């Protein structure tokens, strides 16, 4: 009985480690995605600046 308990405890510890690794990977992926979307946002704001310098953003019905 004790051996079984120890064994299952070891296995659950392994699972926890695996889950930690998984969440680390996911967080890294998320950071990557966030960086990419930040790049896109930067590009968009740059475009908007260019448009406003040229005499306004193409008409979307919004005025800043």
Coordinates of C-alpha atoms in Angstrom, one line a residue:
X1 CA 0.0 0.0 0.0
X2 CA 2.7 2.4 1.0
X3 CA 4.8 1.6 -2.1
X4 CA 1.7 2.3 -4.3
X5 CA 1.1 5.6 -2.6
X6 CA 4.7 6.6 -3.1
X7 CA 4.5 5.6 -6.7
X8 CA 1.4 7.6 -7.4
X9 CA 2.9 10.5 -5.6
X10 CA 5.9 10.4 -7.9
X11 CA 3.7 10.2 -10.9
X12 CA 1.7 13.2 -9.9
X13 CA 4.9 15.1 -9.2
X14 CA 5.9 14.3 -12.8
X15 CA 2.6 15.5 -14.1
X16 CA 3.0 18.8 -12.2
X17 CA 6.4 19.3 -13.7
X18 CA 5.0 18.5 -17.1
X19 CA 2.2 21.1 -16.5
X20 CA 4.7 23.7 -15.4
X21 CA 6.8 23.1 -18.6
X22 CA 3.6 23.4 -20.6
X23 CA 2.5 26.6 -19.0
X24 CA 6.0 28.1 -19.5
X25 CA 5.8 27.2 -23.2
X26 CA 2.4 28.7 -23.5
X27 CA 3.6 31.9 -21.8
X28 CA 6.5 32.1 -24.2
X29 CA 4.1 31.7 -27.1
X30 CA 1.8 34.4 -25.6
X31 CA 4.7 36.8 -25.3
X32 CA 5.7 36.2 -28.9
X33 CA 2.1 36.8 -30.0
X34 CA 1.9 40.0 -27.9
X35 CA 5.2 41.2 -29.5
X36 CA 3.8 40.6 -32.9
X37 CA 0.5 42.4 -32.2
X38 CA 2.5 45.3 -30.8
X39 CA 4.4 45.4 -34.0
X40 CA 1.2 45.6 -35.9
X41 CA -0.2 48.3 -33.7
X42 CA 3.0 50.3 -34.2
X43 CA 2.7 49.9 -37.9
X44 CA -0.9 51.1 -37.8
X45 CA -0.1 54.1 -35.8
X46 CA 2.8 54.9 -38.1
X47 CA 0.4 54.7 -41.0
X48 CA -2.1 56.9 -39.3
X49 CA 0.6 59.5 -38.7
X50 CA 1.6 59.4 -42.3
X51 CA -2.0 59.8 -43.4
X52 CA -2.6 62.7 -41.1
X53 CA 0.6 64.4 -42.4
X54 CA -0.8 64.0 -45.9
X55 CA -4.0 65.7 -45.0
X56 CA -6.1 63.4 -42.9
X57 CA -6.9 59.7 -42.5
X58 CA -9.1 58.3 -45.4
X59 CA -12.6 59.1 -44.4
X60 CA -14.0 56.6 -41.8
X61 CA -16.3 59.2 -40.3
X62 CA -14.1 59.7 -37.3
X63 CA -12.3 62.9 -36.5
X64 CA -9.5 63.1 -34.0

